[in-house]
Amino acid sequence: MIYSYSAVKDFESCPRKFYEVRILKKYKSQDTTATLYGTAVHKAFEDYIRDRTPLPADFAHYAPFVEPLANFKGEIRCEEKMGIRRDFTPCEFFARDAWFRGIPDYIALNHETGVARVADYKTGKSSKYADSAQLELMAAMIMSHFPKINTVKGVLLFVVAGDVIKTEHTRAELPTILSKWAGRANAIEAAADNDVWNPKSSGLCGFCPVEHCESYRPRR
């Protein structure tokens, strides 16, 4: 299997849903008003940073979030596709031997200072359950792909909620980060080897498409 931050999070949230949705592929994701809005924000930010295309009027109030990104010194890349192999060496996103994949919304690489910045845009209404581990994995991928980068400063930009979650990771942390994510991937492989995909009940069960699961409860 090829892993990603979202795949690992989906498995840890509920192995049964992960199996039905990601492995058996029984259910196709449906666009919602929220996901369409998020896609539009991402596109507007990318166009502004890459081409200096003015933000649409509906998103103009997000300028304080996106302007600093456009002005950081260094090589700026948007939606950069990256992969790493099982031996932690870098590879192309679609490489046959890719192990983990990731697509940071934004990267700024300063090869002179050895500092990179990575950002991910969030359009949820709250940052209460923010997970900075996403930035940790992206930092590891960036340092794997760019040997001159020794520090990665990350931000989760909750543009709707008006909040910013910051992280910083150094090359000294790289072995620990990669080992951690290898362990999380190994848990999925163990489930696959034993063909055991137990459901995990939560308040999200009513939103799950796997309605035949014994933990499913209709929303009220």
CSV table of C-alpha atoms in Angstrom, one decimal:
chain,number,residue,atom,x,y,z
A,1,MET,CA,0.0,0.0,0.0
A,2,ILE,CA,0.9,3.6,-0.5
A,3,TYR,CA,0.4,5.8,2.5
A,4,SER,CA,-0.4,9.5,3.2
A,5,TYR,CA,-1.3,11.6,6.2
A,6,SER,CA,-5.0,11.3,5.4
A,7,ALA,CA,-4.9,7.6,4.9
A,8,VAL,CA,-3.2,7.0,8.2
A,9,LYS,CA,-5.7,9.3,10.0
A,10,ASP,CA,-8.6,7.5,8.3
A,11,PHE,CA,-7.3,4.1,9.5
A,12,GLU,CA,-6.8,5.3,13.0
A,13,SER,CA,-10.2,6.9,13.1
A,14,CYS,CA,-11.9,3.6,12.0
A,15,PRO,CA,-10.2,0.6,10.4
A,16,ARG,CA,-13.5,-0.7,9.1
A,17,LYS,CA,-14.3,2.5,7.2
A,18,PHE,CA,-10.7,2.6,5.9
A,19,TYR,CA,-11.1,-1.0,4.6
A,20,GLU,CA,-14.5,-0.4,2.9
A,21,VAL,CA,-13.6,3.0,1.5
A,22,ARG,CA,-9.9,3.0,0.7
A,23,ILE,CA,-9.2,-0.7,0.0
A,24,LEU,CA,-12.5,-2.2,-1.4
A,25,LYS,CA,-13.4,1.3,-2.8
A,26,LYS,CA,-17.1,0.6,-2.4
A,27,TYR,CA,-18.0,4.3,-1.9
A,28,LYS,CA,-17.1,7.4,-3.9
A,29,SER,CA,-16.6,10.7,-2.1
A,30,GLN,CA,-19.3,13.3,-2.8
A,31,ASP,CA,-18.6,17.0,-3.1
A,32,THR,CA,-20.4,19.1,-0.5
A,33,THR,CA,-20.8,22.9,-0.1
A,34,ALA,CA,-17.9,22.8,2.4
A,35,THR,CA,-15.5,20.8,0.2
A,36,LEU,CA,-16.3,22.9,-2.8
A,37,TYR,CA,-15.6,26.0,-0.8
A,38,GLY,CA,-12.3,24.6,0.4
A,39,THR,CA,-11.3,23.8,-3.2
A,40,ALA,CA,-12.1,27.3,-4.3
A,41,VAL,CA,-10.0,28.8,-1.5
A,42,HIS,CA,-7.0,26.6,-2.3
A,43,LYS,CA,-7.2,27.6,-5.9
A,44,ALA,CA,-7.5,31.3,-5.2
A,45,PHE,CA,-4.5,31.1,-2.8
A,46,GLU,CA,-2.4,29.2,-5.3
A,47,ASP,CA,-3.2,31.7,-8.1
A,48,TYR,CA,-2.4,34.6,-5.8
A,49,ILE,CA,1.0,33.2,-4.6
A,50,ARG,CA,2.1,31.8,-8.0
A,51,ASP,CA,0.8,34.4,-10.4
A,52,ARG,CA,-0.2,37.4,-8.2
A,53,THR,CA,-3.8,37.0,-9.4
A,54,PRO,CA,-5.9,39.1,-7.1
A,55,LEU,CA,-8.1,37.2,-4.6
A,56,PRO,CA,-11.8,37.0,-5.6
A,57,ALA,CA,-13.9,39.5,-3.7
A,58,ASP,CA,-15.4,36.7,-1.6
A,59,PHE,CA,-11.9,35.8,-0.4
A,60,ALA,CA,-10.4,39.2,-0.1
A,61,HIS,CA,-10.6,39.2,3.7
A,62,TYR,CA,-8.1,36.2,3.7
A,63,ALA,CA,-5.3,38.4,2.3
A,64,PRO,CA,-3.6,38.7,5.7
A,65,PHE,CA,-3.1,34.9,5.6
A,66,VAL,CA,-1.8,34.6,2.1
A,67,GLU,CA,0.2,37.8,1.6
A,68,PRO,CA,3.1,36.7,3.9
A,69,LEU,CA,3.4,33.4,2.0
A,70,ALA,CA,3.7,35.2,-1.3
A,71,ASN,CA,6.5,37.4,0.1
A,72,PHE,CA,8.8,34.9,1.8
A,73,LYS,CA,12.3,34.7,0.4
A,74,GLY,CA,13.3,31.6,-1.5
A,75,GLU,CA,11.9,29.2,-4.1
A,76,ILE,CA,8.2,29.1,-3.8
A,77,ARG,CA,6.3,26.0,-4.9
A,78,CYS,CA,2.5,25.3,-4.7
A,79,GLU,CA,0.9,21.9,-4.6
A,80,GLU,CA,4.3,20.2,-4.8
A,81,LYS,CA,3.9,16.4,-5.2
A,82,MET,CA,6.4,14.4,-3.2
A,83,GLY,CA,7.1,10.8,-2.2
A,84,ILE,CA,9.4,8.8,-0.1
A,85,ARG,CA,10.4,5.1,-0.3
A,86,ARG,CA,10.4,2.5,2.5
A,87,ASP,CA,14.1,3.2,3.0
A,88,PHE,CA,13.2,6.9,3.5
A,89,THR,CA,14.9,8.1,0.3
A,90,PRO,CA,13.0,10.6,-1.8
A,91,CYS,CA,11.1,9.6,-5.0
A,92,GLU,CA,8.5,11.0,-7.4
A,93,PHE,CA,4.9,11.1,-6.3
A,94,PHE,CA,3.9,8.5,-8.8
A,95,ALA,CA,7.0,6.3,-8.4
A,96,ARG,CA,6.1,2.6,-8.4
A,97,ASP,CA,8.1,2.1,-5.1
A,98,ALA,CA,6.6,5.2,-3.4
A,99,TRP,CA,5.7,4.4,0.3
A,100,PHE,CA,4.4,7.7,1.6
A,101,ARG,CA,3.0,10.5,-0.6
A,102,GLY,CA,2.2,14.1,0.2
A,103,ILE,CA,1.2,17.3,-1.5
A,104,PRO,CA,1.9,20.4,0.6
A,105,ASP,CA,-0.3,23.4,-0.3
A,106,TYR,CA,2.7,25.7,-0.1
A,107,ILE,CA,6.5,25.4,0.2
A,108,ALA,CA,9.1,28.2,0.4
A,109,LEU,CA,12.7,26.9,0.1
A,110,ASN,CA,15.5,29.1,1.2
A,111,HIS,CA,18.6,27.2,0.1
A,112,GLU,CA,21.0,29.8,1.4
A,113,THR,CA,19.7,29.8,5.0
A,114,GLY,CA,18.7,26.1,5.0
A,115,VAL,CA,15.2,27.1,6.2
A,116,ALA,CA,12.0,26.0,4.5
A,117,ARG,CA,8.4,27.0,5.2
A,118,VAL,CA,5.4,24.8,4.6
A,119,ALA,CA,1.7,25.7,4.9
A,120,ASP,CA,-1.6,23.9,4.7
A,121,TYR,CA,-4.9,25.8,4.3
A,122,LYS,CA,-7.9,24.8,6.4
A,123,THR,CA,-11.4,26.1,5.8
A,124,GLY,CA,-13.1,24.4,8.7
A,125,LYS,CA,-15.0,26.5,11.2
A,126,SER,CA,-12.8,25.5,14.2
A,127,SER,CA,-9.2,24.7,14.9
A,128,LYS,CA,-10.1,22.9,18.1
A,129,TYR,CA,-9.0,19.5,16.8
A,130,ALA,CA,-6.0,20.7,14.7
A,131,ASP,CA,-3.5,18.0,14.1
A,132,SER,CA,0.0,19.4,13.6
A,133,ALA,CA,1.3,15.9,12.7
A,134,GLN,CA,0.5,16.7,9.1
A,135,LEU,CA,3.2,19.4,9.2
A,136,GLU,CA,5.6,17.0,10.8
A,137,LEU,CA,5.3,14.5,8.0
A,138,MET,CA,5.5,17.3,5.4
A,139,ALA,CA,8.7,18.5,7.1
A,140,ALA,CA,10.2,15.1,6.9
A,141,MET,CA,9.4,14.8,3.2
A,142,ILE,CA,10.9,18.3,2.5
A,143,MET,CA,14.1,17.5,4.3
A,144,SER,CA,14.3,14.1,2.5
A,145,HIS,CA,13.9,15.8,-0.9
A,146,PHE,CA,16.1,18.9,-0.2
A,147,PRO,CA,19.3,18.0,1.6
A,148,LYS,CA,20.3,21.6,2.1
A,149,ILE,CA,17.1,22.3,4.2
A,150,ASN,CA,17.8,21.7,7.8
A,151,THR,CA,14.8,23.5,9.4
A,152,VAL,CA,11.2,23.5,8.4
A,153,LYS,CA,8.7,26.0,9.8
A,154,GLY,CA,5.1,24.9,9.3
A,155,VAL,CA,1.7,26.5,9.7
A,156,LEU,CA,-1.9,25.3,9.5
A,157,LEU,CA,-3.8,28.3,8.4
A,158,PHE,CA,-7.4,28.1,9.6
A,159,VAL,CA,-8.6,30.9,7.5
A,160,VAL,CA,-12.3,30.8,8.4
A,161,ALA,CA,-11.6,30.3,12.1
A,162,GLY,CA,-9.0,33.0,12.0
A,163,ASP,CA,-6.3,30.8,13.7
A,164,VAL,CA,-2.8,29.7,13.0
A,165,ILE,CA,-1.1,26.6,14.3
A,166,LYS,CA,2.7,26.8,14.1
A,167,THR,CA,5.4,24.1,14.2
A,168,GLU,CA,9.2,23.8,13.7
A,169,HIS,CA,11.2,20.7,12.9
A,170,THR,CA,14.9,20.2,12.4
A,171,ARG,CA,17.0,17.6,10.6
A,172,ALA,CA,18.1,16.2,13.9
A,173,GLU,CA,14.4,15.1,14.4
A,174,LEU,CA,14.2,13.4,11.0
A,175,PRO,CA,15.0,9.8,12.1
A,176,THR,CA,12.5,10.0,14.9
A,177,ILE,CA,9.7,11.5,12.7
A,178,LEU,CA,10.3,8.8,10.0
A,179,SER,CA,10.3,6.0,12.6
A,180,LYS,CA,7.0,7.3,14.0
A,181,TRP,CA,5.3,7.3,10.7
A,182,ALA,CA,6.7,3.9,9.8
A,183,GLY,CA,5.1,2.6,13.0
A,184,ARG,CA,1.8,4.1,12.0
A,185,ALA,CA,2.0,2.5,8.6
A,186,ASN,CA,3.0,-0.8,10.1
A,187,ALA,CA,-0.3,-0.9,12.1
A,188,ILE,CA,-2.2,-0.7,8.8
A,189,GLU,CA,-0.1,-3.5,7.3
A,190,ALA,CA,-0.7,-5.7,10.4
A,191,ALA,CA,-4.4,-5.2,9.9
A,192,ALA,CA,-4.0,-6.2,6.2
A,193,ASP,CA,-1.9,-9.2,7.0
A,194,ASN,CA,-4.4,-10.5,9.5
A,195,ASP,CA,-7.4,-9.3,7.6
A,196,VAL,CA,-8.8,-7.7,10.7
A,197,TRP,CA,-10.6,-4.3,10.3
A,198,ASN,CA,-12.5,-3.7,13.5
A,199,PRO,CA,-14.9,-0.7,13.6
A,200,LYS,CA,-14.2,2.1,16.0
A,201,SER,CA,-17.3,3.7,17.4
A,202,SER,CA,-17.4,7.5,17.6
A,203,GLY,CA,-19.7,10.5,17.2
A,204,LEU,CA,-18.8,10.4,13.5
A,205,CYS,CA,-20.5,7.0,12.8
A,206,GLY,CA,-23.7,8.7,11.7
A,207,PHE,CA,-21.7,10.4,8.9
A,208,CYS,CA,-20.1,7.1,7.7
A,209,PRO,CA,-21.2,5.6,4.3
A,210,VAL,CA,-20.7,2.1,5.6
A,211,GLU,CA,-24.3,1.7,6.9
A,212,HIS,CA,-24.1,-2.1,7.2
A,213,CYS,CA,-21.4,-1.8,9.9
A,214,GLU,CA,-22.5,-3.0,13.3
A,215,SER,CA,-21.4,0.4,14.8
A,216,TYR,CA,-23.4,2.5,12.4
A,217,ARG,CA,-26.1,4.7,14.0
A,218,PRO,CA,-28.3,7.0,11.8
A,219,ARG,CA,-28.0,10.7,12.5
A,220,ARG,CA,-30.9,12.2,14.4
